Coordinates of C-alpha atoms and ligand atoms in Angstrom, one line a residue:
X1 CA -24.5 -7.5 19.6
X2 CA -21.4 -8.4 20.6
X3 CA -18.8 -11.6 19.3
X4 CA -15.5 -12.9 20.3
X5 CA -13.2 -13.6 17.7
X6 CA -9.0 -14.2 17.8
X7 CA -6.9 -11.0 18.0
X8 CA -6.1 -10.3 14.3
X9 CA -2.7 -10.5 13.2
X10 CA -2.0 -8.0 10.1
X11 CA 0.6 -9.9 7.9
X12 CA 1.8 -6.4 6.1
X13 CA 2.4 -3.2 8.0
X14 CA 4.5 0.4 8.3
X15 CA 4.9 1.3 11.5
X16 CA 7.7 4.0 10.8
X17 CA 10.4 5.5 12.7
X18 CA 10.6 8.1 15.4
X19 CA 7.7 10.8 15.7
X20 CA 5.4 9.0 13.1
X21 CA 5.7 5.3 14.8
X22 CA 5.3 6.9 18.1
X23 CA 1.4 7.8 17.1
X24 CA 0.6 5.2 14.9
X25 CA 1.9 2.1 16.7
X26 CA -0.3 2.2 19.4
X27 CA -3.2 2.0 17.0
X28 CA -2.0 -1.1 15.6
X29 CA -1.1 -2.6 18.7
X30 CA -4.8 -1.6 20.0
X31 CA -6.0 -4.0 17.2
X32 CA -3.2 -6.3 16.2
X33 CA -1.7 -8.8 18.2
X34 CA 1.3 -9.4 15.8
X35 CA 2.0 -8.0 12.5
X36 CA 4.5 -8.2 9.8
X37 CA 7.0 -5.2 9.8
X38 CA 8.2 -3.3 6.9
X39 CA 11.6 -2.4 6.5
X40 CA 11.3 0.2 4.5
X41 CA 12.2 2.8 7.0
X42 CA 15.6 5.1 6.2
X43 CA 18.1 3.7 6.9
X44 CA 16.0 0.0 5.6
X45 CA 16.4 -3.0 8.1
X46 CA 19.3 -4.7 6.6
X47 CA 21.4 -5.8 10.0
X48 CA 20.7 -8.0 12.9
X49 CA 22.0 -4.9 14.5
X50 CA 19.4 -2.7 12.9
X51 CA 16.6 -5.1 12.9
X52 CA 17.1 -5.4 16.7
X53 CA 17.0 -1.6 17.2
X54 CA 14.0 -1.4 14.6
X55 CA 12.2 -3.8 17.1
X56 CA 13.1 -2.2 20.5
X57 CA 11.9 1.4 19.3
X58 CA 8.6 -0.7 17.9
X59 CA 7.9 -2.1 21.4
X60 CA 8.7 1.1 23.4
X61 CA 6.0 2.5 21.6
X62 CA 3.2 0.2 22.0
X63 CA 5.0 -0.8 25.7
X64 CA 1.7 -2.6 28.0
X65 CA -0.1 -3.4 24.6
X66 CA 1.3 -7.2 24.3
X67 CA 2.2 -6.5 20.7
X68 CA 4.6 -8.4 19.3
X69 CA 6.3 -7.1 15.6
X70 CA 7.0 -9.9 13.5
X71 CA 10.4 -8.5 12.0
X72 CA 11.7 -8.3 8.2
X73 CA 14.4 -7.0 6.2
X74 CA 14.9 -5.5 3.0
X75 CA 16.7 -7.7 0.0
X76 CA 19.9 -6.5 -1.2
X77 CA 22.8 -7.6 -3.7
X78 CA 24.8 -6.7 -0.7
X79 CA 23.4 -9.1 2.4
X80 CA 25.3 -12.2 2.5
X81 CA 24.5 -15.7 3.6
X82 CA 26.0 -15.0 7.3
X83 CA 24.0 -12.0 7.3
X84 CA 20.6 -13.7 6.6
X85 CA 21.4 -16.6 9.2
X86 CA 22.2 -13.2 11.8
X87 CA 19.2 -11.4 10.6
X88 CA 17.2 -14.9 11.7
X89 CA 19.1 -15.8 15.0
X90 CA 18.0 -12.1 15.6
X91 CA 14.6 -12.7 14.7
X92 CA 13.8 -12.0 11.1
X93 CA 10.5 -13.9 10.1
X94 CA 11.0 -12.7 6.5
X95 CA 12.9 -10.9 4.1
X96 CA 11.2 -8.4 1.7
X97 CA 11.7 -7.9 -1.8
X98 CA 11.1 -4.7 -3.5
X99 CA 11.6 -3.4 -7.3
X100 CA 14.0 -0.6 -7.5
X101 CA 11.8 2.6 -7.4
X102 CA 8.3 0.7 -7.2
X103 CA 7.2 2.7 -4.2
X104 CA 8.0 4.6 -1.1
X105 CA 12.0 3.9 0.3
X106 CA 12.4 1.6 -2.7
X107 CA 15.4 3.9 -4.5
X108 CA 17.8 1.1 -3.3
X109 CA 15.7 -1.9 -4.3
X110 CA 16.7 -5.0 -6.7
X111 CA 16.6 -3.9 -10.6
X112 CA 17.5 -7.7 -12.2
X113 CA 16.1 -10.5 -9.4
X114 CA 18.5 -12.9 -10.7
X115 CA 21.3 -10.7 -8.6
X116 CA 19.8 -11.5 -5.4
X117 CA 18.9 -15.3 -6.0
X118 CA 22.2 -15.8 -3.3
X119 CA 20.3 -13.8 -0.7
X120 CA 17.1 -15.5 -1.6
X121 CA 18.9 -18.9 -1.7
X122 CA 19.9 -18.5 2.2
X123 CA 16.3 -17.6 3.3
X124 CA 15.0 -20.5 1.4
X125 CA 17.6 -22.5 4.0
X126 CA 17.1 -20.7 7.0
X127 CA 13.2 -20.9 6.6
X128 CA 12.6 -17.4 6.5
X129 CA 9.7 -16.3 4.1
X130 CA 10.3 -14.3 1.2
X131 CA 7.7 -11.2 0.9
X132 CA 7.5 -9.4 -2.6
X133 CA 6.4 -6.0 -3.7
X134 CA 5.0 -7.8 -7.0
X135 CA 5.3 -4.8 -9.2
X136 CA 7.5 -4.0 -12.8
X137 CA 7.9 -0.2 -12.3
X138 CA 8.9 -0.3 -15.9
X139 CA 5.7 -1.2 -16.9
X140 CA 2.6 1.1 -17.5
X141 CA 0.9 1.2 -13.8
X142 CA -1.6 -0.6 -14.1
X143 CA 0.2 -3.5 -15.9
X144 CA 3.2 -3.3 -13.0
X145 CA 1.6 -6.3 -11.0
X146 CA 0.6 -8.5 -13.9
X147 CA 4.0 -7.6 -15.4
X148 CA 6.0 -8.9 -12.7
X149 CA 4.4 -12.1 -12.3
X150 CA 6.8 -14.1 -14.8
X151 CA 9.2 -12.9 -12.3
X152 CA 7.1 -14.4 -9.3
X153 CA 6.8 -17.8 -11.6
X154 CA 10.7 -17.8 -11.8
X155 CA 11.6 -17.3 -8.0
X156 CA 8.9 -20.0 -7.2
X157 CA 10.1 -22.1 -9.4
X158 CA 13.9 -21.8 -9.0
X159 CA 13.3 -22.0 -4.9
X160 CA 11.4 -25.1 -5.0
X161 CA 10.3 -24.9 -0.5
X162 CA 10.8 -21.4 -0.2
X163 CA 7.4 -19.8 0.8
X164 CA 6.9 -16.5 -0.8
X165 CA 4.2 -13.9 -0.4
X166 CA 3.2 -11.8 -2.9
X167 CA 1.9 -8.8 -1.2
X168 CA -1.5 -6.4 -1.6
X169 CA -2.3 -8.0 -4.5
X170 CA -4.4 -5.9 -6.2
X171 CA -5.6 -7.8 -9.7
X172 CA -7.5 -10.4 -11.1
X173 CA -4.1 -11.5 -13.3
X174 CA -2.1 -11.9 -9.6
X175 CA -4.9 -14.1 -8.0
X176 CA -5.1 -16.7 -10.6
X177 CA -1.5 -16.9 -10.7
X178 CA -1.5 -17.5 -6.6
X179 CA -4.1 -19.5 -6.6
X180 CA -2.1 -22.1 -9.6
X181 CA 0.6 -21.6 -7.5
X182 CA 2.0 -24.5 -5.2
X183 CA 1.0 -24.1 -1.1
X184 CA 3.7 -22.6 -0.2
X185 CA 2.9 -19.4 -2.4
X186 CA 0.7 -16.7 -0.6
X187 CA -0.8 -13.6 -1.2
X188 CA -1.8 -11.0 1.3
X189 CA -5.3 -9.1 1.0
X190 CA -5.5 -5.3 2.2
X191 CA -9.0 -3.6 2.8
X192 CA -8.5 -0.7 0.2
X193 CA -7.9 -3.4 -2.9
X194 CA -10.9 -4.7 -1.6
X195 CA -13.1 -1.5 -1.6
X196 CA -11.7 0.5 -4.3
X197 CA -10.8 1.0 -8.1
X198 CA -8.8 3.6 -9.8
X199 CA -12.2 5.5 -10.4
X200 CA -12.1 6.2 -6.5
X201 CA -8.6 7.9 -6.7
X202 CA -9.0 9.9 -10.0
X203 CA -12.7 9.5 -11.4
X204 CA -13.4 12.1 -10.8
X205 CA -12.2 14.6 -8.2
X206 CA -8.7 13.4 -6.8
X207 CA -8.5 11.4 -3.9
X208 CA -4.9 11.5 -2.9
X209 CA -5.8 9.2 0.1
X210 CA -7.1 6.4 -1.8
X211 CA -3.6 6.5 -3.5
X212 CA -1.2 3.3 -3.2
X213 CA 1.3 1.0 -5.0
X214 CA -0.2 -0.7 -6.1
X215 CA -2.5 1.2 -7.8
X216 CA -6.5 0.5 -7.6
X217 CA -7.3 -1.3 -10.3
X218 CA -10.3 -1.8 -12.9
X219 CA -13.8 -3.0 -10.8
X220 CA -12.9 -6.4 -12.3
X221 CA -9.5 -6.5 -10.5
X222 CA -10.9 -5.2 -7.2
X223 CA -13.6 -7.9 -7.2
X224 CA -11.4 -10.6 -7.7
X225 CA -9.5 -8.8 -4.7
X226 CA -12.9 -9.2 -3.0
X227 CA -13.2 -12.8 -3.8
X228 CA -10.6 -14.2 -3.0
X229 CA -10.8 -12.4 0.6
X230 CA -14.3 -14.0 0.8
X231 CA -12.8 -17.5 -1.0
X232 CA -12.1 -18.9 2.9
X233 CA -9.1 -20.1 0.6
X234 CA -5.9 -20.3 3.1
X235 CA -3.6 -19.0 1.2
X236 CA -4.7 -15.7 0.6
X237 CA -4.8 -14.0 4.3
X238 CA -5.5 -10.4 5.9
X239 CA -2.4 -7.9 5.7
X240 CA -3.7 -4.4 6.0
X241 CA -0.7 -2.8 4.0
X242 CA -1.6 0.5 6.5
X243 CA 1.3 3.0 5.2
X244 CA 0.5 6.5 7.1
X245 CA 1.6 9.1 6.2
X246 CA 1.8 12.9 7.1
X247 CA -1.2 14.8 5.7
X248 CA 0.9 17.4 4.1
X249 CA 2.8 14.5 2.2
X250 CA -0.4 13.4 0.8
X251 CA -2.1 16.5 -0.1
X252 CA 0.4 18.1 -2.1
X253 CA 2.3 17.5 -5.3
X254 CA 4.6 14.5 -5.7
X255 CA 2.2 13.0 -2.7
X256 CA 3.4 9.8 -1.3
X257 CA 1.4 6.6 -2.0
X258 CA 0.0 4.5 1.0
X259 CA -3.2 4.3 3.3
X260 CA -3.4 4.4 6.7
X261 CA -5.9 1.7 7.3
X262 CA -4.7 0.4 10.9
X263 CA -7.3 1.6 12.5
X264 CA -10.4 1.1 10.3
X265 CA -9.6 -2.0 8.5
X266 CA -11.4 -4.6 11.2
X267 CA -14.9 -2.6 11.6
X268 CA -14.8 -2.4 7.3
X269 CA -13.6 -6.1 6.8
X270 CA -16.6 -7.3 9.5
X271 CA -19.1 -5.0 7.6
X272 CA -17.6 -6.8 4.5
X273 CA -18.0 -10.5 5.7
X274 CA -21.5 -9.6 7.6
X275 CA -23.1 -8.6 4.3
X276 CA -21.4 -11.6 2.7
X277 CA -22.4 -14.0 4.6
X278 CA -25.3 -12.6 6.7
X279 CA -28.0 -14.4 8.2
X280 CA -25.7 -17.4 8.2
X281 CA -26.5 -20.7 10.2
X282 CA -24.3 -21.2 12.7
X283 CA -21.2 -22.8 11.0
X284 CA -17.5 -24.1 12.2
X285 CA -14.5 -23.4 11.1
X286 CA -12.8 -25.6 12.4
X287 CA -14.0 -29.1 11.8
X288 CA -15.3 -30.7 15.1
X289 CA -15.1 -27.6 16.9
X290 CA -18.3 -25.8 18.2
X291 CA -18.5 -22.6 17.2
X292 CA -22.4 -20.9 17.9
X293 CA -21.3 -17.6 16.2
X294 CA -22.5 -16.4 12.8
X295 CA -21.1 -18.1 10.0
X296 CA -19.5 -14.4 8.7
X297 CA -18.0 -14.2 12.2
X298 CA -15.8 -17.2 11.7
X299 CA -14.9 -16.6 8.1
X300 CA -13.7 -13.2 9.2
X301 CA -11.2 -15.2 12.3
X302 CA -9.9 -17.5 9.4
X303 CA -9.2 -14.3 7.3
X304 CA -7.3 -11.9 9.8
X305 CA -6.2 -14.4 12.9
X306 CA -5.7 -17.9 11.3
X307 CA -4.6 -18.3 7.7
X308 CA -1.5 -15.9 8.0
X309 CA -0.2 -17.2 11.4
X310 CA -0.9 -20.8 9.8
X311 CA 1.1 -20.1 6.8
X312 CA 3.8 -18.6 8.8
X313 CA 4.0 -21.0 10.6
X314 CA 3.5 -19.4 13.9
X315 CA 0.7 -20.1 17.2
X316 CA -2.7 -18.7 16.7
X317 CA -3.3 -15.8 18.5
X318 CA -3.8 -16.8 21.9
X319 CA -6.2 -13.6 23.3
X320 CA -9.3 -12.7 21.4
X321 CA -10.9 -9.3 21.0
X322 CA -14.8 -8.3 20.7
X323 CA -16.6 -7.2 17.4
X324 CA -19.2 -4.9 19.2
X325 CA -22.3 -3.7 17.0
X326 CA -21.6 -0.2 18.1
X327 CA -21.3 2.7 15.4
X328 CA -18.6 5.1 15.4
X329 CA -17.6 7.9 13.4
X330 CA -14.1 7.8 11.6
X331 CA -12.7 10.9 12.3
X332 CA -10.7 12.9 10.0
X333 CA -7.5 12.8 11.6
X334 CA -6.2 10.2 13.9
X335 CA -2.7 11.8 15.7
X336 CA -2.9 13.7 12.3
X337 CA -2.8 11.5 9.8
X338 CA -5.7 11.2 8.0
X339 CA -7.2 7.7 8.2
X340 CA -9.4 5.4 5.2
X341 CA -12.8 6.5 5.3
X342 CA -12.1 9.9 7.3
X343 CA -15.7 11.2 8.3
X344 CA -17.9 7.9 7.9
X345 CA -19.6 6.2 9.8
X346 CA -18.6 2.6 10.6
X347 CA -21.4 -0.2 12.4
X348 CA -18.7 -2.2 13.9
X349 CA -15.9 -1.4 16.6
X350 CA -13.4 -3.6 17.9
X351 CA -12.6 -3.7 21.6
X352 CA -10.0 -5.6 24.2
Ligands
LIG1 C1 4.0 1.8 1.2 C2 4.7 2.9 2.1 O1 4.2 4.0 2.1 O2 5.7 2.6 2.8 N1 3.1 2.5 0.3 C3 2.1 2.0 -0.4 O3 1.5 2.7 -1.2 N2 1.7 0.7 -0.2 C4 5.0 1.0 0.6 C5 4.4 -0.3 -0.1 O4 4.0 -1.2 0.6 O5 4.3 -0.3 -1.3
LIG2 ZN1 3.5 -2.1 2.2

């Protein structure tokens, strides 16, 4: 059993820097046509001059693939109008907000938002998309989303045709609050907040690989998560939020939050939509287009290869990759990091 669908584009990623981007980027790339860059490398991406650097190092590593990084920066008190106009003219799709100390690299992030509503002011006229790490770190953690949204409400409101993304959101609070939101408000969906709750990183024995900001919520959160994936709802579209990590930084104390997902999120997510939406009459997705595949097939393309690049307000993907019924066994290191669902078994495998 084998279907066509468009190359996926993952709307949140880490690809790193130096040794670490070097083995992971090629995974992406092996998957992903485009994807939304982080900047939270060390230095961050704050220059046109850094941002253009970030980018050449990105495609030296996944050189032959086709990938294309979308680029972004990180938010600072200190970028200026001109630099957010240079950071576009050098190709910044979006600038990225993060909470002082909310998660990994985030030491330098914004503690009041109001100090950056300049910065935010010049992306709303250049176009560029803001992209928030929706999290209070003040907060207890698993109130940091929900206690950030009045925050979120603020921006939206103040920027009236800024778009804005609030990223991996991970509870129930977060999607209804999207979902009243105006169309040019967005939230990205990874597979962990899909799959897991906070039981699954410290029910019982510790799971340091199921770890994240932010944190997996109550089973009420992560089927809302769930949900709104399912939802065929536009606005809330497929960003993996992969964030690998060396094993020895995971399984330790002080381990850093993030899961590499890159490679295992499309064989999970199909698995996902198949039992969804399985046996499905053939269904469009696009009105007046024909379109003999399952209907879970085509809900899956408007998830990972259509709503993001929509919103963004880029081409579809103009290649397309196979969903092959063909079972493979995650292994438990890939280029030694240790992948989402080390040692499973997945039904589904995604090819060129
Ligand atoms: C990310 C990382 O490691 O860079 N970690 C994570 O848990 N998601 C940062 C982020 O997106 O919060
Ligand atoms: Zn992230």
């Amino acid at each position: 059993m084998e279907y066509t669908i468009l190359r996926p584009d993952d709307m949140h990623i880490h690809l790193r820097q130096g040794d670490l981007l070097a083995r992971c980027a090629p995974h992406a790339a092996r998957v992903f046509g485009r994807a939304i860059v982080m900047p939270n490398t060390i230095p961050p991406i704050t220059t046109s001059l850094g941002l253009e650097r970030y980018r050449e190092e990105i495609l030296g590593a996944t050189s032959g693939s086709g990938f294309a990084p979308l680029m972004t920066f990180k938010i600072s008190e200190s970028i200026t109008p001109d630099d957010v106009a240079a950071l576009k003219a050098a190709g910044a799709v979006a600038g990225k907000y993060y909470p002082r100390g909310a998660t990994t690299n985030s030491a330098d992030g914004i503690g009041d938002h109001r100090a950056v509503y300049p910065v935010l002011r010049a992306m709303e006229q250049n176009g560029l998309v803001l992209c928030i790490h929706g999290e209070d770190p003040a907060a207890f953690s698993l109130d940091r989303e929900a206690a950030f949204l009045p925050v979120l409400s603020e921006i939206v409101a103040r920027f009236p045709t800024l778009r804005v993304v609030l990223e991996h959101v991970s509870s129930r609070a977060a999607i209804e609050v999207v979902a009243s939101m105006p169309e040019r408000v967005a939230a990205t969906i990874t597979v962990h907040h899909i799959f897991l709750t906070l039981d699954d990183v410290i029910g019982e024995l510790l799971h340091p690989h199921h770890f994240c900001k932010p944190v997996a919520k109550r089973p009420e959160d992560r089927d809302a998560v769930r949900e709104a994936a399912l939802s065929g709802g536009p606005r809330f579209f497929f960003g993996s939020d992969s964030a690998p990590h060396e094993q020895r930084a995971k399984e330790c104390a002080d381990g850093c939050a993030g899961v590499y997902t890159a490679p295992v999120a499309m064989p999970l997510l199909a698995e996902l939509f198949e039992r969804e939406f399985a046996p499905g009459a053939a269904a469009a997705s696009a009105p007046g287009v024909a379109d003999d595949r399952p209907e879970w097939v085509s809900r899956l393309e408007d998830f990972t290869s259509r709503f993001g690049a929509r919103f963004y307000g880029i081409p579809l993907p103009e290649d397309r990759v196979y969903l092959k019924r063909s079972p493979w066994d995650v292994p438990g290191q890939i280029d030694g990091i240790v992948p989402f669902r080390a040692g499973s078994r997945l039904t589904w495998s995604l090819t060129a």
